[in-house]
PDB file of C-alpha atoms in Angstrom:
ATOM      1  CA  MET U 657     -11.651  11.421  12.328  1.00 42.00           C
ATOM      2  CA  SER U 658     -15.178  11.066  13.438  1.00 46.00           C
ATOM      3  CA  ALA U 659     -16.670  11.927   9.935  1.00 51.00           C
ATOM      4  CA  SER U 660     -20.071  11.073   9.144  1.00 62.00           C
ATOM      5  CA  HIS U 661     -20.817   8.169   6.659  1.00 84.00           C
ATOM      6  CA  PRO U 662     -21.587  10.492   3.610  1.00 82.00           C
ATOM      7  CA  GLU U 663     -18.019  12.057   4.336  1.00 92.00           C
ATOM      8  CA  HIS U 664     -16.312   8.582   4.200  1.00 95.00           C
ATOM      9  CA  GLU U 665     -18.425   8.007   0.801  1.00 95.00           C
ATOM     10  CA  LYS U 666     -17.182  11.161  -0.445  1.00 97.00           C
ATOM     11  CA  PHE U 667     -13.707   9.946  -0.106  1.00 98.00           C
ATOM     12  CA  VAL U 668     -14.331   6.549  -1.597  1.00 97.00           C
ATOM     13  CA  ARG U 669     -15.792   8.352  -4.392  1.00 97.00           C
ATOM     14  CA  ARG U 670     -13.047  10.247  -5.077  1.00 98.00           C
ATOM     15  CA  ALA U 671     -10.855   7.015  -5.094  1.00 98.00           C
ATOM     16  CA  ILE U 672     -13.212   5.592  -7.683  1.00 97.00           C
ATOM     17  CA  GLU U 673     -13.058   8.718  -9.605  1.00 98.00           C
ATOM     18  CA  LEU U 674      -9.166   8.113  -9.736  1.00 98.00           C
ATOM     19  CA  SER U 675      -9.590   4.444 -10.648  1.00 97.00           C
ATOM     20  CA  ALA U 676     -11.510   5.509 -13.824  1.00 97.00           C
ATOM     21  CA  LYS U 677      -8.908   7.909 -14.599  1.00 97.00           C
ATOM     22  CA  ALA U 678      -6.130   5.314 -14.290  1.00 96.00           C
ATOM     23  CA  SER U 679      -7.800   2.585 -16.232  1.00 96.00           C
ATOM     24  CA  LEU U 680     -10.325   3.905 -18.747  1.00 95.00           C
ATOM     25  CA  GLU U 681      -9.110   7.588 -19.364  1.00 95.00           C
ATOM     26  CA  TYR U 682      -5.241   7.672 -19.135  1.00 96.00           C
ATOM     27  CA  GLY U 683      -4.797   3.766 -19.467  1.00 95.00           C
ATOM     28  CA  THR U 684      -1.714   4.055 -16.825  1.00 95.00           C
ATOM     29  CA  GLY U 685      -3.041   0.815 -15.029  1.00 94.00           C
ATOM     30  CA  GLY U 686      -5.682  -1.057 -13.566  1.00 94.00           C
ATOM     31  CA  VAL U 687      -8.852   0.042 -11.755  1.00 96.00           C
ATOM     32  CA  PHE U 688      -7.266   1.181  -8.640  1.00 97.00           C
ATOM     33  CA  GLY U 689      -7.227   4.570  -6.976  1.00 98.00           C
ATOM     34  CA  ALA U 690      -6.770   5.920  -3.489  1.00 98.00           C
ATOM     35  CA  VAL U 691      -6.764   8.959  -1.226  1.00 98.00           C
ATOM     36  CA  ILE U 692      -5.237   9.610   2.128  1.00 98.00           C
ATOM     37  CA  VAL U 693      -7.143  11.838   4.482  1.00 98.00           C
ATOM     38  CA  LYS U 694      -6.299  13.605   7.696  1.00 97.00           C
ATOM     39  CA  ASP U 695      -8.482  15.645   9.925  1.00 96.00           C
ATOM     40  CA  GLY U 696     -11.218  15.638   6.938  1.00 96.00           C
ATOM     41  CA  LYS U 697      -8.890  16.803   4.216  1.00 97.00           C
ATOM     42  CA  ILE U 698      -7.405  15.094   1.354  1.00 98.00           C
ATOM     43  CA  ILE U 699      -3.642  14.979   1.795  1.00 97.00           C
ATOM     44  CA  SER U 700      -2.780  12.949  -1.051  1.00 98.00           C
ATOM     45  CA  GLU U 701      -4.103  10.985  -4.195  1.00 98.00           C
ATOM     46  CA  GLY U 702      -2.791   8.121  -6.106  1.00 98.00           C
ATOM     47  CA  MET U 703      -3.703   6.083  -9.041  1.00 97.00           C
ATOM     48  CA  ASN U 704      -2.616   2.821 -10.627  1.00 97.00           C
ATOM     49  CA  ARG U 705       0.500   3.463 -12.884  1.00 97.00           C
ATOM     50  CA  VAL U 706       1.733  -0.087 -13.126  1.00 96.00           C
ATOM     51  CA  VAL U 707       1.512  -0.170 -17.126  1.00 96.00           C
ATOM     52  CA  ALA U 708       2.817   3.417 -17.631  1.00 96.00           C
ATOM     53  CA  SER U 709       5.668   3.146 -15.446  1.00 96.00           C
ATOM     54  CA  HIS U 710       6.647  -0.517 -15.920  1.00 97.00           C
ATOM     55  CA  ASP U 711       6.712  -0.571 -12.103  1.00 96.00           C
ATOM     56  CA  PRO U 712       4.676  -3.596 -10.426  1.00 95.00           C
ATOM     57  CA  THR U 713       4.559  -1.617  -7.136  1.00 94.00           C
ATOM     58  CA  TRP U 714       3.090   1.450  -8.573  1.00 96.00           C
ATOM     59  CA  HIS U 715      -0.283   1.007  -7.077  1.00 97.00           C
ATOM     60  CA  GLY U 716      -2.727   3.777  -6.159  1.00 97.00           C
ATOM     61  CA  GLU U 717      -2.381   3.177  -2.599  1.00 98.00           C
ATOM     62  CA  MET U 718       1.419   2.982  -2.838  1.00 97.00           C
ATOM     63  CA  GLU U 719       1.357   6.589  -4.722  1.00 98.00           C
ATOM     64  CA  ALA U 720      -0.912   7.883  -2.097  1.00 98.00           C
ATOM     65  CA  ILE U 721       1.028   6.793   0.666  1.00 98.00           C
ATOM     66  CA  ARG U 722       4.251   8.040  -0.791  1.00 98.00           C
ATOM     67  CA  LEU U 723       2.773  11.379  -1.540  1.00 98.00           C
ATOM     68  CA  ALA U 724       1.230  11.615   1.789  1.00 98.00           C
ATOM     69  CA  CYS U 725       4.445  11.226   3.763  1.00 97.00           C
ATOM     70  CA  ILE U 726       6.249  13.878   1.417  1.00 98.00           C
ATOM     71  CA  THR U 727       3.398  16.312   2.178  1.00 98.00           C
ATOM     72  CA  LEU U 728       3.263  15.574   5.877  1.00 97.00           C
ATOM     73  CA  GLN U 729       7.382  15.141   5.909  1.00 97.00           C
ATOM     74  CA  SER U 730       7.038  11.847   7.891  1.00 96.00           C
ATOM     75  CA  PHE U 731       7.313   8.236   7.317  1.00 95.00           C
ATOM     76  CA  LYS U 732       4.533   7.459   9.644  1.00 96.00           C
ATOM     77  CA  LEU U 733       1.102   8.627   8.910  1.00 97.00           C
ATOM     78  CA  PRO U 734      -0.779   8.786  12.370  1.00 96.00           C
ATOM     79  CA  GLY U 735      -4.517   9.900  12.178  1.00 96.00           C
ATOM     80  CA  CYS U 736      -4.721   9.200   8.523  1.00 97.00           C
ATOM     81  CA  ILE U 737      -7.355   7.202   6.767  1.00 97.00           C
ATOM     82  CA  LEU U 738      -6.829   5.657   3.234  1.00 98.00           C
ATOM     83  CA  TYR U 739      -9.893   5.391   1.178  1.00 98.00           C
ATOM     84  CA  THR U 740      -9.473   3.206  -1.849  1.00 98.00           C
ATOM     85  CA  SER U 741     -11.406   2.116  -4.994  1.00 97.00           C
ATOM     86  CA  ALA U 742     -10.664  -1.611  -3.944  1.00 97.00           C
ATOM     87  CA  GLU U 743      -9.501  -3.930  -1.122  1.00 95.00           C
ATOM     88  CA  PRO U 744      -5.742  -3.480  -0.788  1.00 96.00           C
ATOM     89  CA  CYS U 745      -3.482  -5.862  -2.180  1.00 95.00           C
ATOM     90  CA  PRO U 746      -0.973  -7.662   0.215  1.00 95.00           C
ATOM     91  CA  MET U 747       1.719  -5.224  -0.521  1.00 96.00           C
ATOM     92  CA  CYS U 748      -0.464  -2.126   0.005  1.00 97.00           C
ATOM     93  CA  MET U 749      -2.020  -3.475   3.147  1.00 96.00           C
ATOM     94  CA  ALA U 750       1.521  -4.127   4.522  1.00 96.00           C
ATOM     95  CA  THR U 751       2.460  -0.694   3.626  1.00 97.00           C
ATOM     96  CA  CYS U 752      -0.590   0.797   5.730  1.00 97.00           C
ATOM     97  CA  TYR U 753       0.804  -1.072   8.670  1.00 97.00           C
ATOM     98  CA  TRP U 754       4.301   0.251   8.014  1.00 96.00           C
ATOM     99  CA  ALA U 755       3.115   3.712   7.582  1.00 97.00           C
ATOM    100  CA  GLY U 756       0.605   3.818  10.588  1.00 96.00           C
ATOM    101  CA  ILE U 757      -2.621   4.232   8.668  1.00 97.00           C
ATOM    102  CA  GLU U 758      -5.294   3.817  11.359  1.00 93.00           C
ATOM    103  CA  GLU U 759      -8.312   2.887   8.872  1.00 96.00           C
ATOM    104  CA  VAL U 760      -9.095   1.813   5.485  1.00 98.00           C
ATOM    105  CA  TYR U 761     -12.163   2.137   3.480  1.00 98.00           C
ATOM    106  CA  TYR U 762     -12.394   0.326   0.325  1.00 97.00           C
ATOM    107  CA  ALA U 763     -15.201  -0.186  -2.311  1.00 97.00           C
ATOM    108  CA  ALA U 764     -14.503  -3.303  -4.496  1.00 96.00           C
ATOM    109  CA  THR U 765     -13.338  -6.606  -3.015  1.00 95.00           C
ATOM    110  CA  VAL U 766     -10.463  -8.819  -3.986  1.00 91.00           C
ATOM    111  CA  GLU U 767     -13.136 -11.096  -5.698  1.00 93.00           C
ATOM    112  CA  ASP U 768     -14.447  -8.081  -7.510  1.00 95.00           C
ATOM    113  CA  ALA U 769     -10.879  -7.446  -8.923  1.00 94.00           C
ATOM    114  CA  TYR U 770     -10.478 -10.797  -9.999  1.00 93.00           C
ATOM    115  CA  LYS U 771     -13.982 -11.326 -11.597  1.00 94.00           C
ATOM    116  CA  TYR U 772     -14.019  -8.286 -13.443  1.00 95.00           C
ATOM    117  CA  GLY U 773     -10.201  -7.505 -14.121  1.00 93.00           C
ATOM    118  CA  ASN U 774      -8.493 -10.906 -13.565  1.00 92.00           C
ATOM    119  CA  PHE U 775      -6.316  -9.500 -10.781  1.00 92.00           C
ATOM    120  CA  ASP U 776      -5.885 -12.333  -8.715  1.00 92.00           C
ATOM    121  CA  ASP U 777      -4.072 -11.793  -5.299  1.00 90.00           C
ATOM    122  CA  ARG U 778      -5.030 -15.249  -3.979  1.00 88.00           C
ATOM    123  CA  PRO U 779      -1.613 -16.952  -4.881  1.00 91.00           C
ATOM    124  CA  ILE U 780       0.256 -14.129  -3.096  1.00 92.00           C
ATOM    125  CA  TYR U 781      -1.794 -14.712   0.096  1.00 89.00           C
ATOM    126  CA  GLU U 782      -1.198 -18.261  -0.336  1.00 92.00           C
ATOM    127  CA  GLN U 783       2.570 -17.848  -0.763  1.00 94.00           C
ATOM    128  CA  LEU U 784       2.821 -15.913   2.170  1.00 92.00           C
ATOM    129  CA  ALA U 785       1.093 -18.273   4.276  1.00 93.00           C
ATOM    130  CA  LEU U 786       3.718 -20.884   3.563  1.00 95.00           C
ATOM    131  CA  PRO U 787       7.168 -21.339   5.366  1.00 93.00           C
ATOM    132  CA  LYS U 788       9.840 -19.905   3.628  1.00 91.00           C
ATOM    133  CA  GLU U 789      11.069 -23.244   2.481  1.00 92.00           C
ATOM    134  CA  GLU U 790       7.805 -24.264   0.673  1.00 94.00           C
ATOM    135  CA  ARG U 791       7.332 -21.094  -1.414  1.00 93.00           C
ATOM    136  CA  SER U 792       7.675 -21.030  -5.116  1.00 94.00           C
ATOM    137  CA  ILE U 793      10.102 -18.227  -4.841  1.00 93.00           C
ATOM    138  CA  LYS U 794      13.369 -19.815  -3.886  1.00 91.00           C
ATOM    139  CA  MET U 795      14.834 -18.136  -1.012  1.00 87.00           C
ATOM    140  CA  THR U 796      18.683 -18.688  -0.241  1.00 88.00           C
ATOM    141  CA  GLN U 797      20.379 -17.055   2.753  1.00 89.00           C
ATOM    142  CA  LEU U 798      24.273 -16.034   2.237  1.00 93.00           C
ATOM    143  CA  LEU U 799      26.708 -13.946   4.237  1.00 95.00           C
ATOM    144  CA  GLN U 800      24.530 -13.819   7.594  1.00 94.00           C
ATOM    145  CA  GLU U 801      27.695 -12.820   9.617  1.00 96.00           C
ATOM    146  CA  GLU U 802      28.776  -9.891   7.389  1.00 95.00           C
ATOM    147  CA  ALA U 803      25.139  -8.461   7.162  1.00 95.00           C
ATOM    148  CA  VAL U 804      24.833  -8.900  10.893  1.00 96.00           C
ATOM    149  CA  ALA U 805      28.031  -7.133  11.627  1.00 95.00           C
ATOM    150  CA  VAL U 806      26.651  -3.995  10.023  1.00 96.00           C
ATOM    151  CA  TRP U 807      23.370  -4.427  11.919  1.00 94.00           C
ATOM    152  CA  LYS U 808      25.488  -4.506  15.345  1.00 93.00           C
ATOM    153  CA  GLN U 809      27.135  -1.156  14.160  1.00 94.00           C
ATOM    154  CA  TYR U 810      23.442   0.246  13.349  1.00 94.00           C
ATOM    155  CA  GLN U 811      22.321  -1.003  16.787  1.00 92.00           C
ATOM    156  CA  ALA U 812      25.119   0.699  18.652  1.00 94.00           C
ATOM    157  CA  LYS U 813      24.705   4.045  16.542  1.00 94.00           C
ATOM    158  CA  PRO U 814      23.279   6.751  19.225  1.00 93.00           C
ATOM    159  CA  ASP U 815      21.650   8.766  16.729  1.00 93.00           C
ATOM    160  CA  LYS U 816      19.566   6.396  14.654  1.00 87.00           C
ATOM    161  CA  ILE U 817      15.998   7.207  13.941  1.00 85.00           C
ATOM    162  CA  GLN U 818      13.689   4.636  15.241  1.00 80.00           C
ATOM    163  CA  TYR U 819      10.859   3.436  12.801  1.00 76.00           C
TER     164      TYR U 819
END
């Protein structure tokens, strides 16, 4: 999308409005809102619902991406842009890559989220940078041969959908 700077600002402002609804008006979660835009039109919106849903993955970006995929009937979002009230966390940024989001515009930084809301993603970034053996969550591999047997069947499946 070759939108003007004011056009981008309009969509970021909408994400900020959603963040205010989530945190101040509805109390569903933190100060996070997001919109997905394609061809200059909002496809979906999302807001943080972690507290209301008791779901640590219900971030505004995640909701917007899920709804955009449903709306467009696709697990990929080519040509889509994410506008968000704050810099995406590691989970949301990874989901952007999986969904094929092409651009992200954000307002507040990770540092702002920590300073004003005590949302601290730094430990997650630090843990992900470590080798598996050194992470604070212990990971133990079991039954690899059984799992790989299914993978091999999947590999041979002629009608599988690549993603």
